[in-house]
Amino acid sequence: MSQSTVPRPPTPTEGGDPSTEPAPPGSGGRRRSRRRADALPPGGITFRHRLRRDYVLVLMTLPAVALLVVFAYLPIAGNVIAFQFYSPYAGDGFFDSMANSAWTGWENFQRMMEDRDFWRAVRNTLMFSGLQLLFYFPVPIALALLINSVLHSKVRAWSQAVLYLPHFFSWVLVITVFQQLFGGAGLVAQLFREWGWSDGFDLMTDPGFFKWLITAQVMWKDAGWGIIVFLAALSTVNTELYESAAVDGAGRWRRMWHVTLPALRPVIALLLVLQVGNMLTIGGEQYLIQRTAVGPGASEVLDTYVWHRGIEGGDFSYAAAIGIVKGIFSVGLVLAANRVAHAMGEQGVYSRR
């Protein structure tokens, strides 16, 4: 068999230079050099090169960064009033009033340590957060697994829409729905009266049942919205893993235990760390609306306590001191929970170097 006599272009292993290309016709034999697309600059990728490469992304991020600086970082300077006896009438504007207010040092923090109402708010906050962590956090995971097991796409889409809907209700509407169900004149109370079981049924005004009522309201309102992240994680699982497990004889429960749940572990660890970090910040609107029904002893949390003492009572310095302490302990909770995630082999909020 005869071989072709057409000459082949030299390859890099045969002495050709990959950074040059053949000279175009009429160029007198000059070879025009070109840089490969994957070649790096002599000193590596510098900040200038990255800025030129990603300037569009930087411009898109600037508005979000500006909002973060204005509404998150600049207000940190206002924590100075925690060490003052701040009065908004001491000057013209906030900064002038802050400059003219008297310094008190650690007096506000000492008041905090001796304040029984503050410790009651801390106890209620930790109790409510612990119940929500124990009962609410697993519900979105279970719902995501249930929806993911539904084969019919229309049924899956309809169930997701129904579960998402309560998230867009205001707390006023959510509490109104619960009032119509479990209040003194609600549906359950009327049924009990008709059956002759009870004449004083009213869970909405029972201080001892309030912690369970709050947990149930949070579960009904936000559990459906919480499944979005888990469904997104489940959509990335390779279907070949399920097929291989089925070939090996694994049933539905074993496939979920050995394939689905391991795929959700990083997301579960991340959300769990964030949930633990927010244990001292559980919102105030839900508790403010129901405060008069059960009393401050059962419904007072840190957010509502800061509102009543700082905004209604005008004790801005004391409220700022509580905010500083709450922020420090929240950071500590995040670091501790993230260390536990690292011990379990997960990345958590940030990776360990």
mmCIF file of C-alpha atoms in Angstrom:
data_model
loop_
_atom_site.group_PDB
_atom_site.id
_atom_site.type_symbol
_atom_site.label_atom_id
_atom_site.label_comp_id
_atom_site.label_asym_id
_atom_site.label_seq_id
_atom_site.Cartn_x
_atom_site.Cartn_y
_atom_site.Cartn_z
ATOM 1 C CA MET A 1 0.000 0.000 0.000
ATOM 2 C CA SER A 2 1.434 3.311 -1.091
ATOM 3 C CA GLN A 3 1.691 6.125 1.418
ATOM 4 C CA SER A 4 0.551 9.641 0.672
ATOM 5 C CA THR A 5 3.280 12.020 -0.373
ATOM 6 C CA VAL A 6 1.409 15.095 0.829
ATOM 7 C CA PRO A 7 3.545 16.742 3.547
ATOM 8 C CA ARG A 8 1.997 16.997 7.008
ATOM 9 C CA PRO A 9 2.220 20.225 9.047
ATOM 10 C CA PRO A 10 4.681 19.823 11.911
ATOM 11 C CA THR A 11 3.198 19.019 15.294
ATOM 12 C CA PRO A 12 4.531 20.486 18.564
ATOM 13 C CA THR A 13 6.332 17.205 19.305
ATOM 14 C CA GLU A 14 8.011 17.282 15.922
ATOM 15 C CA GLY A 15 9.617 20.658 16.361
ATOM 16 C CA GLY A 16 6.783 22.988 15.442
ATOM 17 C CA ASP A 17 6.214 26.093 17.535
ATOM 18 C CA PRO A 18 2.632 26.156 18.861
ATOM 19 C CA SER A 19 2.818 29.874 19.535
ATOM 20 C CA THR A 20 3.312 30.766 15.834
ATOM 21 C CA GLU A 21 1.216 30.258 12.764
ATOM 22 C CA PRO A 22 2.270 29.941 9.090
ATOM 23 C CA ALA A 23 3.026 33.140 7.225
ATOM 24 C CA PRO A 24 0.209 34.362 5.006
ATOM 25 C CA PRO A 25 0.800 34.536 1.266
ATOM 26 C CA GLY A 26 2.712 37.613 0.190
ATOM 27 C CA SER A 27 4.270 38.279 3.558
ATOM 28 C CA GLY A 28 7.799 37.461 2.477
ATOM 29 C CA GLY A 29 7.995 34.336 4.618
ATOM 30 C CA ARG A 30 7.454 36.179 7.882
ATOM 31 C CA ARG A 31 5.668 34.152 10.531
ATOM 32 C CA ARG A 32 3.069 35.925 12.623
ATOM 33 C CA SER A 33 3.203 35.001 16.298
ATOM 34 C CA ARG A 34 0.041 34.409 18.266
ATOM 35 C CA ARG A 35 -0.580 33.644 21.932
ATOM 36 C CA ARG A 36 -2.508 30.578 22.832
ATOM 37 C CA ALA A 37 -5.883 31.177 24.452
ATOM 38 C CA ASP A 38 -4.936 29.159 27.505
ATOM 39 C CA ALA A 39 -1.501 30.712 27.985
ATOM 40 C CA LEU A 40 -1.000 32.728 31.181
ATOM 41 C CA PRO A 41 0.857 36.026 31.527
ATOM 42 C CA PRO A 42 4.471 35.751 32.738
ATOM 43 C CA GLY A 43 3.523 36.764 36.286
ATOM 44 C CA GLY A 44 0.209 34.873 36.408
ATOM 45 C CA ILE A 45 -3.260 36.417 36.383
ATOM 46 C CA THR A 46 -3.020 39.786 38.098
ATOM 47 C CA PHE A 47 -5.790 41.918 39.555
ATOM 48 C CA ARG A 48 -5.640 44.160 36.469
ATOM 49 C CA HIS A 49 -6.204 41.207 34.136
ATOM 50 C CA ARG A 50 -9.096 39.953 36.245
ATOM 51 C CA LEU A 51 -10.661 43.404 36.294
ATOM 52 C CA ARG A 52 -10.428 43.719 32.525
ATOM 53 C CA ARG A 53 -11.818 40.225 32.088
ATOM 54 C CA ASP A 54 -14.726 40.502 34.563
ATOM 55 C CA TYR A 55 -15.562 44.217 34.451
ATOM 56 C CA VAL A 56 -19.128 43.458 33.332
ATOM 57 C CA LEU A 57 -19.717 41.276 36.395
ATOM 58 C CA VAL A 58 -18.164 43.953 38.610
ATOM 59 C CA LEU A 59 -20.533 46.583 37.219
ATOM 60 C CA MET A 60 -23.501 44.284 37.833
ATOM 61 C CA THR A 61 -22.404 43.743 41.435
ATOM 62 C CA LEU A 62 -21.808 47.399 42.301
ATOM 63 C CA PRO A 63 -25.473 48.263 43.109
ATOM 64 C CA ALA A 64 -25.758 45.327 45.517
ATOM 65 C CA VAL A 65 -22.451 46.229 47.148
ATOM 66 C CA ALA A 66 -23.574 49.852 47.514
ATOM 67 C CA LEU A 67 -26.823 48.788 49.194
ATOM 68 C CA LEU A 68 -24.897 46.461 51.506
ATOM 69 C CA VAL A 69 -22.491 49.222 52.511
ATOM 70 C CA VAL A 70 -25.217 51.822 53.076
ATOM 71 C CA PHE A 71 -27.703 49.644 54.962
ATOM 72 C CA ALA A 72 -25.418 47.078 56.658
ATOM 73 C CA TYR A 73 -21.935 48.470 57.258
ATOM 74 C CA LEU A 74 -22.440 52.186 57.766
ATOM 75 C CA PRO A 75 -25.040 51.645 60.525
ATOM 76 C CA ILE A 76 -22.371 49.751 62.489
ATOM 77 C CA ALA A 77 -20.956 53.158 63.427
ATOM 78 C CA GLY A 78 -24.177 53.817 65.326
ATOM 79 C CA ASN A 79 -23.221 51.156 67.885
ATOM 80 C CA VAL A 80 -21.197 53.885 69.584
ATOM 81 C CA ILE A 81 -24.380 55.005 71.354
ATOM 82 C CA ALA A 82 -24.288 51.774 73.380
ATOM 83 C CA PHE A 83 -21.509 53.420 75.397
ATOM 84 C CA GLN A 84 -23.391 56.710 75.768
ATOM 85 C CA PHE A 85 -26.512 58.145 77.293
ATOM 86 C CA TYR A 86 -27.815 58.973 73.835
ATOM 87 C CA SER A 87 -30.515 61.576 73.357
ATOM 88 C CA PRO A 88 -31.860 62.403 69.877
ATOM 89 C CA TYR A 89 -32.541 65.948 71.104
ATOM 90 C CA ALA A 90 -28.907 66.715 72.013
ATOM 91 C CA GLY A 91 -28.121 68.090 68.562
ATOM 92 C CA ASP A 92 -29.247 68.591 64.992
ATOM 93 C CA GLY A 93 -29.255 65.183 63.370
ATOM 94 C CA PHE A 94 -28.007 61.812 64.497
ATOM 95 C CA PHE A 95 -24.266 62.443 64.341
ATOM 96 C CA ASP A 96 -24.534 65.801 66.083
ATOM 97 C CA SER A 97 -26.658 64.244 68.824
ATOM 98 C CA MET A 98 -24.183 61.406 69.171
ATOM 99 C CA ALA A 99 -21.288 63.873 69.516
ATOM 100 C CA ASN A 100 -23.101 65.845 72.229
ATOM 101 C CA SER A 101 -24.334 62.825 74.233
ATOM 102 C CA ALA A 102 -22.618 61.923 77.508
ATOM 103 C CA TRP A 103 -20.389 58.859 77.701
ATOM 104 C CA THR A 104 -21.379 56.147 80.178
ATOM 105 C CA GLY A 105 -18.887 53.393 79.361
ATOM 106 C CA TRP A 106 -20.117 49.902 80.269
ATOM 107 C CA GLU A 107 -23.128 51.054 82.262
ATOM 108 C CA ASN A 108 -25.678 49.843 79.717
ATOM 109 C CA PHE A 109 -24.103 46.391 79.631
ATOM 110 C CA GLN A 110 -24.164 46.210 83.430
ATOM 111 C CA ARG A 111 -27.854 47.096 83.381
ATOM 112 C CA MET A 112 -28.390 44.299 80.895
ATOM 113 C CA MET A 113 -26.794 41.699 83.152
ATOM 114 C CA GLU A 114 -29.051 42.757 86.044
ATOM 115 C CA ASP A 115 -32.266 43.046 84.022
ATOM 116 C CA ARG A 116 -34.673 40.165 84.684
ATOM 117 C CA ASP A 117 -36.846 41.076 81.715
ATOM 118 C CA PHE A 118 -33.829 40.779 79.433
ATOM 119 C CA TRP A 119 -33.023 37.271 80.657
ATOM 120 C CA ARG A 120 -36.673 36.285 80.288
ATOM 121 C CA ALA A 121 -36.548 37.444 76.667
ATOM 122 C CA VAL A 122 -33.337 35.445 76.136
ATOM 123 C CA ARG A 123 -34.935 32.325 77.618
ATOM 124 C CA ASN A 124 -38.033 32.644 75.428
ATOM 125 C CA THR A 125 -35.927 33.303 72.333
ATOM 126 C CA LEU A 126 -33.793 30.200 72.849
ATOM 127 C CA MET A 127 -36.858 28.081 73.622
ATOM 128 C CA PHE A 128 -38.736 29.181 70.496
ATOM 129 C CA SER A 129 -35.629 28.791 68.323
ATOM 130 C CA GLY A 130 -34.908 25.335 69.726
ATOM 131 C CA LEU A 131 -38.447 24.140 69.019
ATOM 132 C CA GLN A 132 -38.318 25.497 65.480
ATOM 133 C CA LEU A 133 -34.931 23.871 64.929
ATOM 134 C CA LEU A 134 -36.242 20.542 66.198
ATOM 135 C CA PHE A 135 -39.675 20.462 64.560
ATOM 136 C CA TYR A 136 -39.581 22.933 61.656
ATOM 137 C CA PHE A 137 -36.155 22.274 60.126
ATOM 138 C CA PRO A 138 -36.825 18.601 59.114
ATOM 139 C CA VAL A 139 -40.198 19.403 57.525
ATOM 140 C CA PRO A 140 -38.860 21.044 54.299
ATOM 141 C CA ILE A 141 -36.478 18.102 53.835
ATOM 142 C CA ALA A 142 -39.327 15.589 54.155
ATOM 143 C CA LEU A 143 -41.555 17.600 51.802
ATOM 144 C CA ALA A 144 -38.756 17.876 49.225
ATOM 145 C CA LEU A 145 -38.221 14.106 49.327
ATOM 146 C CA LEU A 146 -41.967 13.530 48.988
ATOM 147 C CA ILE A 147 -42.353 15.878 46.020
ATOM 148 C CA ASN A 148 -39.232 14.492 44.354
ATOM 149 C CA SER A 149 -40.741 10.997 44.505
ATOM 150 C CA VAL A 150 -43.830 12.085 42.559
ATOM 151 C CA LEU A 151 -43.446 10.992 38.960
ATOM 152 C CA HIS A 152 -46.219 13.014 37.320
ATOM 153 C CA SER A 153 -44.918 16.486 36.483
ATOM 154 C CA LYS A 154 -48.324 18.213 36.747
ATOM 155 C CA VAL A 155 -48.963 16.809 40.210
ATOM 156 C CA ARG A 156 -45.492 17.882 41.288
ATOM 157 C CA ALA A 157 -45.952 21.431 39.962
ATOM 158 C CA TRP A 158 -49.401 21.747 41.565
ATOM 159 C CA SER A 159 -48.180 20.531 44.958
ATOM 160 C CA GLN A 160 -45.223 22.936 44.887
ATOM 161 C CA ALA A 161 -47.508 25.880 44.106
ATOM 162 C CA VAL A 162 -49.850 24.971 46.975
ATOM 163 C CA LEU A 163 -46.966 24.617 49.429
ATOM 164 C CA TYR A 164 -45.309 27.884 48.329
ATOM 165 C CA LEU A 165 -48.468 29.957 48.698
ATOM 166 C CA PRO A 166 -48.533 30.489 52.519
ATOM 167 C CA HIS A 167 -45.066 32.061 52.403
ATOM 168 C CA PHE A 168 -46.521 35.095 50.634
ATOM 169 C CA PHE A 169 -49.176 35.644 53.309
ATOM 170 C CA SER A 170 -48.517 38.334 55.890
ATOM 171 C CA TRP A 171 -48.298 37.378 59.551
ATOM 172 C CA VAL A 172 -51.567 39.220 60.135
ATOM 173 C CA LEU A 173 -53.339 36.881 57.724
ATOM 174 C CA VAL A 174 -51.602 33.773 59.108
ATOM 175 C CA ILE A 175 -52.585 34.604 62.697
ATOM 176 C CA THR A 176 -56.124 35.401 61.545
ATOM 177 C CA VAL A 177 -56.406 31.938 59.972
ATOM 178 C CA PHE A 178 -55.211 30.312 63.192
ATOM 179 C CA GLN A 179 -57.638 32.491 65.176
ATOM 180 C CA GLN A 180 -60.523 31.265 63.063
ATOM 181 C CA LEU A 181 -59.442 27.683 63.694
ATOM 182 C CA PHE A 182 -58.190 27.576 67.285
ATOM 183 C CA GLY A 183 -59.628 30.730 68.872
ATOM 184 C CA GLY A 184 -62.447 30.898 71.394
ATOM 185 C CA ALA A 185 -64.975 31.380 68.606
ATOM 186 C CA GLY A 186 -63.096 29.279 66.082
ATOM 187 C CA LEU A 187 -64.047 26.130 64.236
ATOM 188 C CA VAL A 188 -62.486 23.689 66.717
ATOM 189 C CA ALA A 189 -64.087 25.411 69.730
ATOM 190 C CA GLN A 190 -67.506 25.330 68.084
ATOM 191 C CA LEU A 191 -67.170 21.621 67.323
ATOM 192 C CA PHE A 192 -66.177 20.909 70.925
ATOM 193 C CA ARG A 193 -69.172 22.847 72.224
ATOM 194 C CA GLU A 194 -71.514 20.952 69.921
ATOM 195 C CA TRP A 195 -70.099 17.639 71.107
ATOM 196 C CA GLY A 196 -70.239 18.750 74.735
ATOM 197 C CA TRP A 197 -66.513 18.196 75.361
ATOM 198 C CA SER A 198 -65.401 21.658 76.414
ATOM 199 C CA ASP A 199 -66.809 25.138 76.803
ATOM 200 C CA GLY A 200 -63.610 27.151 77.304
ATOM 201 C CA PHE A 201 -61.381 26.008 74.448
ATOM 202 C CA ASP A 202 -59.104 28.848 73.242
ATOM 203 C CA LEU A 203 -55.522 28.002 72.277
ATOM 204 C CA MET A 204 -54.812 31.535 71.033
ATOM 205 C CA THR A 205 -54.894 32.953 74.576
ATOM 206 C CA ASP A 206 -53.176 30.085 76.395
ATOM 207 C CA PRO A 207 -49.649 31.206 77.526
ATOM 208 C CA GLY A 208 -48.541 27.607 78.150
ATOM 209 C CA PHE A 209 -49.460 26.535 74.606
ATOM 210 C CA PHE A 210 -48.008 29.621 72.946
ATOM 211 C CA LYS A 211 -44.614 28.052 72.137
ATOM 212 C CA TRP A 212 -46.297 25.225 70.236
ATOM 213 C CA LEU A 213 -48.649 27.644 68.514
ATOM 214 C CA ILE A 214 -45.719 29.755 67.297
ATOM 215 C CA THR A 215 -43.929 26.672 65.956
ATOM 216 C CA ALA A 216 -47.036 25.494 64.119
ATOM 217 C CA GLN A 217 -47.513 28.910 62.522
ATOM 218 C CA VAL A 218 -43.916 28.979 61.278
ATOM 219 C CA MET A 219 -44.204 25.462 59.883
ATOM 220 C CA TRP A 220 -47.419 26.242 58.016
ATOM 221 C CA LYS A 221 -46.145 29.513 56.603
ATOM 222 C CA ASP A 222 -42.534 28.778 55.609
ATOM 223 C CA ALA A 223 -42.084 25.003 55.291
ATOM 224 C CA GLY A 224 -43.185 25.014 51.648
ATOM 225 C CA TRP A 225 -40.835 27.854 50.772
ATOM 226 C CA GLY A 226 -37.929 26.034 52.429
ATOM 227 C CA ILE A 227 -38.131 23.103 50.028
ATOM 228 C CA ILE A 228 -36.829 25.182 47.095
ATOM 229 C CA VAL A 229 -33.167 24.749 48.023
ATOM 230 C CA PHE A 230 -33.561 21.024 48.669
ATOM 231 C CA LEU A 231 -35.385 20.452 45.375
ATOM 232 C CA ALA A 232 -32.593 22.281 43.566
ATOM 233 C CA ALA A 233 -30.043 20.003 45.234
ATOM 234 C CA LEU A 234 -32.055 16.908 44.334
ATOM 235 C CA SER A 235 -32.204 17.965 40.682
ATOM 236 C CA THR A 236 -28.408 17.665 40.466
ATOM 237 C CA VAL A 237 -28.312 14.014 41.583
ATOM 238 C CA ASN A 238 -27.188 11.721 38.787
ATOM 239 C CA THR A 239 -30.052 9.411 37.803
ATOM 240 C CA GLU A 240 -27.549 6.678 37.007
ATOM 241 C CA LEU A 241 -26.927 6.309 40.729
ATOM 242 C CA TYR A 242 -30.577 5.402 41.264
ATOM 243 C CA GLU A 243 -30.465 2.972 38.344
ATOM 244 C CA SER A 244 -27.314 1.313 39.671
ATOM 245 C CA ALA A 245 -28.835 1.017 43.133
ATOM 246 C CA ALA A 246 -32.011 -0.490 41.673
ATOM 247 C CA VAL A 247 -29.962 -3.010 39.685
ATOM 248 C CA ASP A 248 -28.178 -3.995 42.901
ATOM 249 C CA GLY A 249 -31.551 -4.735 44.474
ATOM 250 C CA ALA A 250 -32.007 -1.588 46.582
ATOM 251 C CA GLY A 251 -35.600 -0.641 47.233
ATOM 252 C CA ARG A 252 -37.063 2.865 47.416
ATOM 253 C CA TRP A 253 -36.096 3.426 51.047
ATOM 254 C CA ARG A 254 -32.543 2.197 50.566
ATOM 255 C CA ARG A 255 -32.116 4.373 47.478
ATOM 256 C CA MET A 256 -33.283 7.363 49.490
ATOM 257 C CA TRP A 257 -30.961 6.509 52.384
ATOM 258 C CA HIS A 258 -27.838 5.757 50.332
ATOM 259 C CA VAL A 259 -28.282 8.088 47.334
ATOM 260 C CA THR A 260 -30.699 10.935 48.057
ATOM 261 C CA LEU A 261 -29.770 11.866 51.611
ATOM 262 C CA PRO A 262 -25.983 11.845 50.964
ATOM 263 C CA ALA A 263 -26.620 14.251 48.086
ATOM 264 C CA LEU A 264 -28.503 16.560 50.470
ATOM 265 C CA ARG A 265 -25.925 16.437 53.263
ATOM 266 C CA PRO A 266 -23.919 19.537 52.168
ATOM 267 C CA VAL A 267 -27.092 21.622 51.797
ATOM 268 C CA ILE A 268 -28.493 20.376 55.104
ATOM 269 C CA ALA A 269 -25.224 21.203 56.878
ATOM 270 C CA LEU A 270 -25.103 24.706 55.377
ATOM 271 C CA LEU A 271 -28.716 25.561 56.237
ATOM 272 C CA LEU A 272 -28.332 24.078 59.695
ATOM 273 C CA VAL A 273 -25.337 26.323 60.399
ATOM 274 C CA LEU A 274 -27.301 29.358 59.232
ATOM 275 C CA GLN A 275 -30.327 28.317 61.293
ATOM 276 C CA VAL A 276 -28.188 28.001 64.420
ATOM 277 C CA GLY A 277 -26.638 31.405 63.728
ATOM 278 C CA ASN A 278 -30.107 32.973 63.606
ATOM 279 C CA MET A 279 -31.310 31.458 66.875
ATOM 280 C CA LEU A 280 -31.269 34.864 68.577
ATOM 281 C CA THR A 281 -33.004 36.592 65.655
ATOM 282 C CA ILE A 282 -36.420 35.028 65.115
ATOM 283 C CA GLY A 283 -38.393 38.113 64.069
ATOM 284 C CA GLY A 284 -40.773 40.323 65.958
ATOM 285 C CA GLU A 285 -43.969 40.834 63.960
ATOM 286 C CA GLN A 286 -45.384 37.409 64.766
ATOM 287 C CA TYR A 287 -44.869 37.985 68.490
ATOM 288 C CA LEU A 288 -45.947 41.621 68.580
ATOM 289 C CA ILE A 289 -49.355 40.783 67.099
ATOM 290 C CA GLN A 290 -50.057 38.077 69.708
ATOM 291 C CA ARG A 291 -48.436 39.830 72.671
ATOM 292 C CA THR A 292 -51.672 41.175 74.144
ATOM 293 C CA ALA A 293 -53.399 37.778 73.884
ATOM 294 C CA VAL A 294 -50.864 35.764 75.916
ATOM 295 C CA GLY A 295 -48.954 38.476 77.765
ATOM 296 C CA PRO A 296 -45.292 39.571 77.639
ATOM 297 C CA GLY A 297 -44.166 36.758 79.930
ATOM 298 C CA ALA A 298 -44.902 34.118 77.296
ATOM 299 C CA SER A 299 -44.270 36.096 74.092
ATOM 300 C CA GLU A 300 -41.360 38.435 74.837
ATOM 301 C CA VAL A 301 -38.276 37.700 72.696
ATOM 302 C CA LEU A 302 -35.129 39.710 72.132
ATOM 303 C CA ASP A 303 -36.422 41.459 69.027
ATOM 304 C CA THR A 304 -39.653 42.570 70.690
ATOM 305 C CA TYR A 305 -37.781 43.528 73.867
ATOM 306 C CA VAL A 306 -35.436 45.774 71.879
ATOM 307 C CA TRP A 307 -38.445 47.308 70.148
ATOM 308 C CA HIS A 308 -40.281 48.109 73.369
ATOM 309 C CA ARG A 309 -37.246 49.390 75.278
ATOM 310 C CA GLY A 310 -35.506 51.175 72.403
ATOM 311 C CA ILE A 311 -38.267 52.493 70.136
ATOM 312 C CA GLU A 312 -41.281 52.796 72.413
ATOM 313 C CA GLY A 313 -39.367 53.569 75.596
ATOM 314 C CA GLY A 314 -36.779 55.814 73.963
ATOM 315 C CA ASP A 315 -33.844 54.006 75.637
ATOM 316 C CA PHE A 316 -31.782 53.829 72.459
ATOM 317 C CA SER A 317 -28.441 53.239 74.171
ATOM 318 C CA TYR A 318 -29.686 50.235 76.098
ATOM 319 C CA ALA A 319 -31.264 48.736 72.961
ATOM 320 C CA ALA A 320 -27.994 49.253 71.061
ATOM 321 C CA ALA A 321 -26.086 47.431 73.810
ATOM 322 C CA ILE A 322 -28.478 44.471 73.515
ATOM 323 C CA GLY A 323 -27.967 44.466 69.758
ATOM 324 C CA ILE A 324 -24.177 44.322 70.144
ATOM 325 C CA VAL A 325 -24.363 41.396 72.571
ATOM 326 C CA LYS A 326 -26.818 39.565 70.325
ATOM 327 C CA GLY A 327 -24.566 40.044 67.307
ATOM 328 C CA ILE A 328 -21.468 38.769 69.125
ATOM 329 C CA PHE A 329 -23.237 35.644 70.365
ATOM 330 C CA SER A 330 -24.737 35.020 66.907
ATOM 331 C CA VAL A 331 -21.270 35.062 65.348
ATOM 332 C CA GLY A 332 -20.095 32.663 68.030
ATOM 333 C CA LEU A 333 -22.985 30.304 67.276
ATOM 334 C CA VAL A 334 -22.152 30.347 63.562
ATOM 335 C CA LEU A 335 -18.478 29.550 64.235
ATOM 336 C CA ALA A 336 -19.359 26.749 66.635
ATOM 337 C CA ALA A 337 -21.923 25.208 64.270
ATOM 338 C CA ASN A 338 -19.499 25.497 61.365
ATOM 339 C CA ARG A 339 -16.819 23.681 63.388
ATOM 340 C CA VAL A 340 -19.288 20.861 64.008
ATOM 341 C CA ALA A 341 -19.998 20.733 60.260
ATOM 342 C CA HIS A 342 -16.255 20.438 59.578
ATOM 343 C CA ALA A 343 -16.019 17.602 62.098
ATOM 344 C CA MET A 344 -18.775 15.802 60.171
ATOM 345 C CA GLY A 345 -16.844 16.210 56.931
ATOM 346 C CA GLU A 346 -18.970 19.001 55.447
ATOM 347 C CA GLN A 347 -17.903 22.443 54.275
ATOM 348 C CA GLY A 348 -20.525 24.487 56.111
ATOM 349 C CA VAL A 349 -20.504 28.252 55.584
ATOM 350 C CA TYR A 350 -16.787 28.420 54.743
ATOM 351 C CA SER A 351 -14.187 25.777 53.969
ATOM 352 C CA ARG A 352 -11.388 24.901 56.359
ATOM 353 C CA ARG A 353 -7.926 25.743 55.078
#
